[in-house]
Tab-separated table of C-alpha atoms in Angstrom:
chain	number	residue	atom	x	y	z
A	1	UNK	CA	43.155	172.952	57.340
A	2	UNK	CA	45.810	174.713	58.795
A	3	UNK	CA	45.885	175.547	62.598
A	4	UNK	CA	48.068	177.810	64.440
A	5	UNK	CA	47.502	177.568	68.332
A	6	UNK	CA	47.902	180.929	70.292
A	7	UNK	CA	48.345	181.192	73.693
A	8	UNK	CA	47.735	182.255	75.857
A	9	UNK	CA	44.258	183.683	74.718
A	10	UNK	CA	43.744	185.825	77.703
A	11	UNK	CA	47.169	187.746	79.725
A	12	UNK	CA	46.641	190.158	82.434
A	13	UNK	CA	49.707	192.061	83.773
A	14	UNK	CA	51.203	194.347	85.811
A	15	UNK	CA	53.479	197.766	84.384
A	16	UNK	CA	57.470	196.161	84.213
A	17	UNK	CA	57.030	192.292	84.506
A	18	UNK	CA	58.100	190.561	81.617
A	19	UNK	CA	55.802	187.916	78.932
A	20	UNK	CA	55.857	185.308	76.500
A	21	UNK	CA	53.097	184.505	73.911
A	22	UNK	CA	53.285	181.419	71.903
A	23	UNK	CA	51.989	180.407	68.769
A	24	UNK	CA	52.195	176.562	67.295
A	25	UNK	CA	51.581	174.655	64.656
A	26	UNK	CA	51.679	171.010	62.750
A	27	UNK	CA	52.249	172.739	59.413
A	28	UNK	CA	55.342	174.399	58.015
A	29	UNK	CA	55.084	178.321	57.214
A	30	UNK	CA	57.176	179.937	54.676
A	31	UNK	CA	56.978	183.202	57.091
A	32	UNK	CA	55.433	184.044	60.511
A	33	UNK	CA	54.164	187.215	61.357
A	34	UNK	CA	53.000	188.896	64.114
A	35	UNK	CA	50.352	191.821	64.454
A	36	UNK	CA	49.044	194.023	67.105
A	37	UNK	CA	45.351	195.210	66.830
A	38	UNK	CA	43.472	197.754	68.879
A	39	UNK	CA	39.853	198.375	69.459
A	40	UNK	CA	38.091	199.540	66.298
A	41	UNK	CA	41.246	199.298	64.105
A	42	UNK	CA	42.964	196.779	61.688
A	43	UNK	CA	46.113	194.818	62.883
A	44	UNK	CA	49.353	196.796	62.270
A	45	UNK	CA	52.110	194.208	61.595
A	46	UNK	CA	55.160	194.105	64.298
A	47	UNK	CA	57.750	191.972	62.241
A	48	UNK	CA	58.024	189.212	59.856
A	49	UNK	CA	60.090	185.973	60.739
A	50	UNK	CA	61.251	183.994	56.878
A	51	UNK	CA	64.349	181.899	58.210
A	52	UNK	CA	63.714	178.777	60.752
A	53	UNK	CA	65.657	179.988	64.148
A	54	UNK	CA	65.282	183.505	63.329
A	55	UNK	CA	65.638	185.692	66.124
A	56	UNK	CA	64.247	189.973	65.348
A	57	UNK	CA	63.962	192.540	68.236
A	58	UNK	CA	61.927	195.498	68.020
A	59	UNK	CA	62.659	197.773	71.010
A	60	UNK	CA	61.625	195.665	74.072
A	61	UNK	CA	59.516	193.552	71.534
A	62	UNK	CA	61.327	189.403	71.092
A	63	UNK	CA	60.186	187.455	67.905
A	64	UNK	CA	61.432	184.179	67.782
A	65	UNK	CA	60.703	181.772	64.634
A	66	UNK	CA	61.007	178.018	65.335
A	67	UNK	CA	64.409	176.182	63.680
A	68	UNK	CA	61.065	174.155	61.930
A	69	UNK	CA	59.506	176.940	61.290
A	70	UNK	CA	56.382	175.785	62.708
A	71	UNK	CA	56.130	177.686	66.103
A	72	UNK	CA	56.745	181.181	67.158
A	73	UNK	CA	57.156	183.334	70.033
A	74	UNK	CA	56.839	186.602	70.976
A	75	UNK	CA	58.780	187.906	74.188
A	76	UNK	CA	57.832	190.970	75.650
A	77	UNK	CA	60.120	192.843	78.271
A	78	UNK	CA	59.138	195.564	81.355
A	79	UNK	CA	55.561	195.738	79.343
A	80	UNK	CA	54.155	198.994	79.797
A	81	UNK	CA	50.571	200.113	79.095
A	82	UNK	CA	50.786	200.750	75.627
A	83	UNK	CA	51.459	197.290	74.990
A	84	UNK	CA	47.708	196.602	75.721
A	85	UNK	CA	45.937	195.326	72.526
A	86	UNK	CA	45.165	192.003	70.566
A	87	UNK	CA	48.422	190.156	69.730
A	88	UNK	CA	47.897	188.242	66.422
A	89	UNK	CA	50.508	185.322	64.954
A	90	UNK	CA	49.888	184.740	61.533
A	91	UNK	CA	51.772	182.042	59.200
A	92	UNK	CA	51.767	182.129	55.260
A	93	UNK	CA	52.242	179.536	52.890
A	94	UNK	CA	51.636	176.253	54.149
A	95	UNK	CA	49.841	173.739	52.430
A	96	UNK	CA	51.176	175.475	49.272
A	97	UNK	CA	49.039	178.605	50.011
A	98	UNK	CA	51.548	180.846	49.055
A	99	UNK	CA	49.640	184.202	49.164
A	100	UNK	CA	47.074	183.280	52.022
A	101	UNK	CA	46.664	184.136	55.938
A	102	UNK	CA	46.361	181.895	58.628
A	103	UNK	CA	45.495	183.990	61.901
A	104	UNK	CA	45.936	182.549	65.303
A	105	UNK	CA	43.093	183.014	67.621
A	106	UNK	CA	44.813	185.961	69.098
A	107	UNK	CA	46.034	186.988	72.684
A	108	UNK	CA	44.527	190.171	74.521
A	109	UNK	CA	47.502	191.439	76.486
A	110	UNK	CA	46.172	194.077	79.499
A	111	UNK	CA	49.175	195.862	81.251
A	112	UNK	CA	48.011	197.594	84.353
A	113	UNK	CA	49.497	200.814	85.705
B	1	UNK	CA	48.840	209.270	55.480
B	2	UNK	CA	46.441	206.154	55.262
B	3	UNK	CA	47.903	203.825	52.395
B	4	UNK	CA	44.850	201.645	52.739
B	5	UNK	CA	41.171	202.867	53.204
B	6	UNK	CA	38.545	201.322	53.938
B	7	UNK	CA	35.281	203.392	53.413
B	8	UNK	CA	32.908	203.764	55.679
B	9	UNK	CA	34.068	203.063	59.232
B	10	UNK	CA	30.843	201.991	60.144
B	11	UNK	CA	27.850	200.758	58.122
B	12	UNK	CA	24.672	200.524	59.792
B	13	UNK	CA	22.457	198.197	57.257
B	14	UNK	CA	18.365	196.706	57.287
B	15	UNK	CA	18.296	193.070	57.336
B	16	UNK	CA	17.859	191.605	53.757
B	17	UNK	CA	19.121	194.798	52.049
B	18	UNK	CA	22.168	194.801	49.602
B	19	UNK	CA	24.937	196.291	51.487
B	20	UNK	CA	29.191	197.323	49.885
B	21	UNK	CA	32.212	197.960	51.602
B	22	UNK	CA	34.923	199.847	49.610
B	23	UNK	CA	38.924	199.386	49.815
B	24	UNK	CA	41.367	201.534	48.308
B	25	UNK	CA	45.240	201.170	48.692
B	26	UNK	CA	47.583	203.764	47.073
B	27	UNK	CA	50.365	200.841	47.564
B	28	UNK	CA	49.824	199.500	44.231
B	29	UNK	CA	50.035	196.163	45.841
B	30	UNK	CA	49.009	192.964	43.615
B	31	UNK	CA	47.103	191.133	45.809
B	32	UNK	CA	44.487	192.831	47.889
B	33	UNK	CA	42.413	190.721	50.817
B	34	UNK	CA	39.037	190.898	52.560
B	35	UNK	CA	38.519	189.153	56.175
B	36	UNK	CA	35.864	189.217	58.263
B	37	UNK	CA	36.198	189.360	61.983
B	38	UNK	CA	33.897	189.283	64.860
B	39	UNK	CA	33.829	189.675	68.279
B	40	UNK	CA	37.218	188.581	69.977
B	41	UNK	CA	37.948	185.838	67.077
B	42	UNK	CA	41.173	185.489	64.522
B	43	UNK	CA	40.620	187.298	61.514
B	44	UNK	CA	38.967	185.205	58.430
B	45	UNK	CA	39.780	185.125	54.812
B	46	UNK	CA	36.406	185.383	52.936
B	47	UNK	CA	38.489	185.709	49.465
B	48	UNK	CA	41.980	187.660	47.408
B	49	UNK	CA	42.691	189.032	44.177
B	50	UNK	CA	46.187	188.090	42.841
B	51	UNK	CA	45.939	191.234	40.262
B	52	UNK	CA	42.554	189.922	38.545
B	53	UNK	CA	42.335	186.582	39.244
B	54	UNK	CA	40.012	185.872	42.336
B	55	UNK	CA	40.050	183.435	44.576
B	56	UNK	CA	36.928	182.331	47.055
B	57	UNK	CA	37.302	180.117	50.383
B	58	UNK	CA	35.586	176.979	50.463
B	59	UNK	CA	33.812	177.785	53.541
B	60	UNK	CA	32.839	181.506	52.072
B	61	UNK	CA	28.726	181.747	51.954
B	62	UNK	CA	27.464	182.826	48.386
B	63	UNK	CA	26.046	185.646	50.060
B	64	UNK	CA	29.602	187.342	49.972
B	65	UNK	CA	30.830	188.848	46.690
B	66	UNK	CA	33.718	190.805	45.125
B	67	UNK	CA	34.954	193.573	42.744
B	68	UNK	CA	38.464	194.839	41.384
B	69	UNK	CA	38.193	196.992	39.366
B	70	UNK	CA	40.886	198.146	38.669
B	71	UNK	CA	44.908	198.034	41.170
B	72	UNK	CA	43.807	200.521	43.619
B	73	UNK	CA	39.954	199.619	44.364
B	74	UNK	CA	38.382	195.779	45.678
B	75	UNK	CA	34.536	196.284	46.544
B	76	UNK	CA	33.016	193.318	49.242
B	77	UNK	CA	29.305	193.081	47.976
B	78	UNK	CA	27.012	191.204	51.002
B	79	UNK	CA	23.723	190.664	48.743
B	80	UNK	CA	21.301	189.570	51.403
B	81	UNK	CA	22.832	190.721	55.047
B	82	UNK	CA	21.554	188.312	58.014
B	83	UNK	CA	22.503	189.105	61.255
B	84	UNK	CA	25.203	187.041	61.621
B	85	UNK	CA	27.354	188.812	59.133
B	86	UNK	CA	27.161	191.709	61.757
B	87	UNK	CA	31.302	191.591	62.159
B	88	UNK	CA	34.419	194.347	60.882
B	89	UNK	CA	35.638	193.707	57.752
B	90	UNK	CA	38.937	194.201	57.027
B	91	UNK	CA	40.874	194.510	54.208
B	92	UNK	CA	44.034	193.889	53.343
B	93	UNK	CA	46.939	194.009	50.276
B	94	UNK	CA	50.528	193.099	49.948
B	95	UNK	CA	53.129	192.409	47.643
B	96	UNK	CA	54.130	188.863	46.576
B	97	UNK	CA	56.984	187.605	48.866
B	98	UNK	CA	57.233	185.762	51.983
B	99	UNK	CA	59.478	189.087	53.214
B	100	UNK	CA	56.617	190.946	52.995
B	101	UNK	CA	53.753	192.115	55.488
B	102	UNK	CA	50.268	192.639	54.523
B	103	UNK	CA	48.548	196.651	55.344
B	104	UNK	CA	45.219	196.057	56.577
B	105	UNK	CA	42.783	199.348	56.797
B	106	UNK	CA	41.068	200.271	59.807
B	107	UNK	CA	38.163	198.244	59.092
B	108	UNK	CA	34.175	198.452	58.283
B	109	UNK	CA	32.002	197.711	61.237
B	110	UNK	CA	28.968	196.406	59.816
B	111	UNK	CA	25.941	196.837	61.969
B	112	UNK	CA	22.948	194.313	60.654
B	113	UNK	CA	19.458	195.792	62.103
């Protein structure tokens, strides 16, 4: 069974400081991806990560892919509140699972005003 | 525009009685997903079509079914709902290629009474 360990699970902060979630794992993905998810809605994906030491920004959004592929991180800078939601790593194809999911548990980010 | 729909938002059903979720994607993706999610926990992959061919989980009760009919349409059919299938189910299609997201819909919250 693959595992990919999220954390933190629970973040709490205040309008322009700066985060880091990270997500780890014993197993080697083929890709990383991350997700955001709000209340009553699906995930909408943020960015996929392929190459080990991969390094995409999306606005104030940081994805970094581990040079082993096997961990991730995703930086966050001067959050604002409509960053608030469910942060989701995912990898695909370990184990030889080539067209499967593996979700992290998933960190609920609340920026304060 | 929506480019994958999940029909109905909600679904409010009577323990015991037959209950189906319906997907539709106007991606004309290959593989098409269904997850079930509760209450602050990772998404969970109950089963995917790679075109026709269907894969289960291990760990996926017999109580859980699918359909594709055809590209665009993948039905999740719960035979016997108990009230611990009470979760949103999401689902979810992509094209092959670690480069590639997956589009989830916004989800079915099934209500077990």
């Amino acid at each position: 069974t693959q595992l990919l360990e999220q954390s933190p699970q629970f973040l709490s902060i205040q309008e322009g400081e700066n985060l880091t979630v990270y997500c780890n794992s014993s197993s080697v993905f083929s890709s990383l991806q991350w997700y955001r998810q709000e209340p009553g809605e699906g995930p909408v994906l943020l960015v996929t990560v392929v190459t080990g030491g991969e390094v995409k920004k999306l606005k104030r959004l940081t994805f970094q892919f581990g040079d082993a592929r096997k961990d991730s991180s995703l930086h966050i800078t001067a959050a604002q509140p409509g960053d608030t939601g469910l942060y989701l790593c995912a990898g695909e194809g370990g184990g030889g699972s080539n067209y499967k999911l593996t979700f992290g548990k998933g960190t609920l980010l609340t920026v304060n005003p | 525009d929506a480019m994958v729909i999940q029909n109905p938002r909600y679904q409010v059903t009577q323990f015991g009685k037959p209950v189906t979720l319906s997907c539709s994607q106007t991606l004309n993706h290959n593989v098409m997903y269904w997850y079930q999610q509760k209450s602050s926990q990772a998404p969970k992959l109950l089963f995917h079509y790679y075109d026709k061919d269907f894969n289960n989980e291990a760990d996926t009760p017999d109580n859980f079914q699918s359909r594709r009919p055809n590209t665009s349409f993948c039905f999740l059919d719960i035979r016997s709902p108990g009230l611990g299938d009470a979760a949103m189910y999401l689902c979810a299609t992509r094209l092959p290629g670690h480069s590639y997201g997956y589009t989830f819909g916004s989800g079915t919250r099934l209500t077990v009474v």
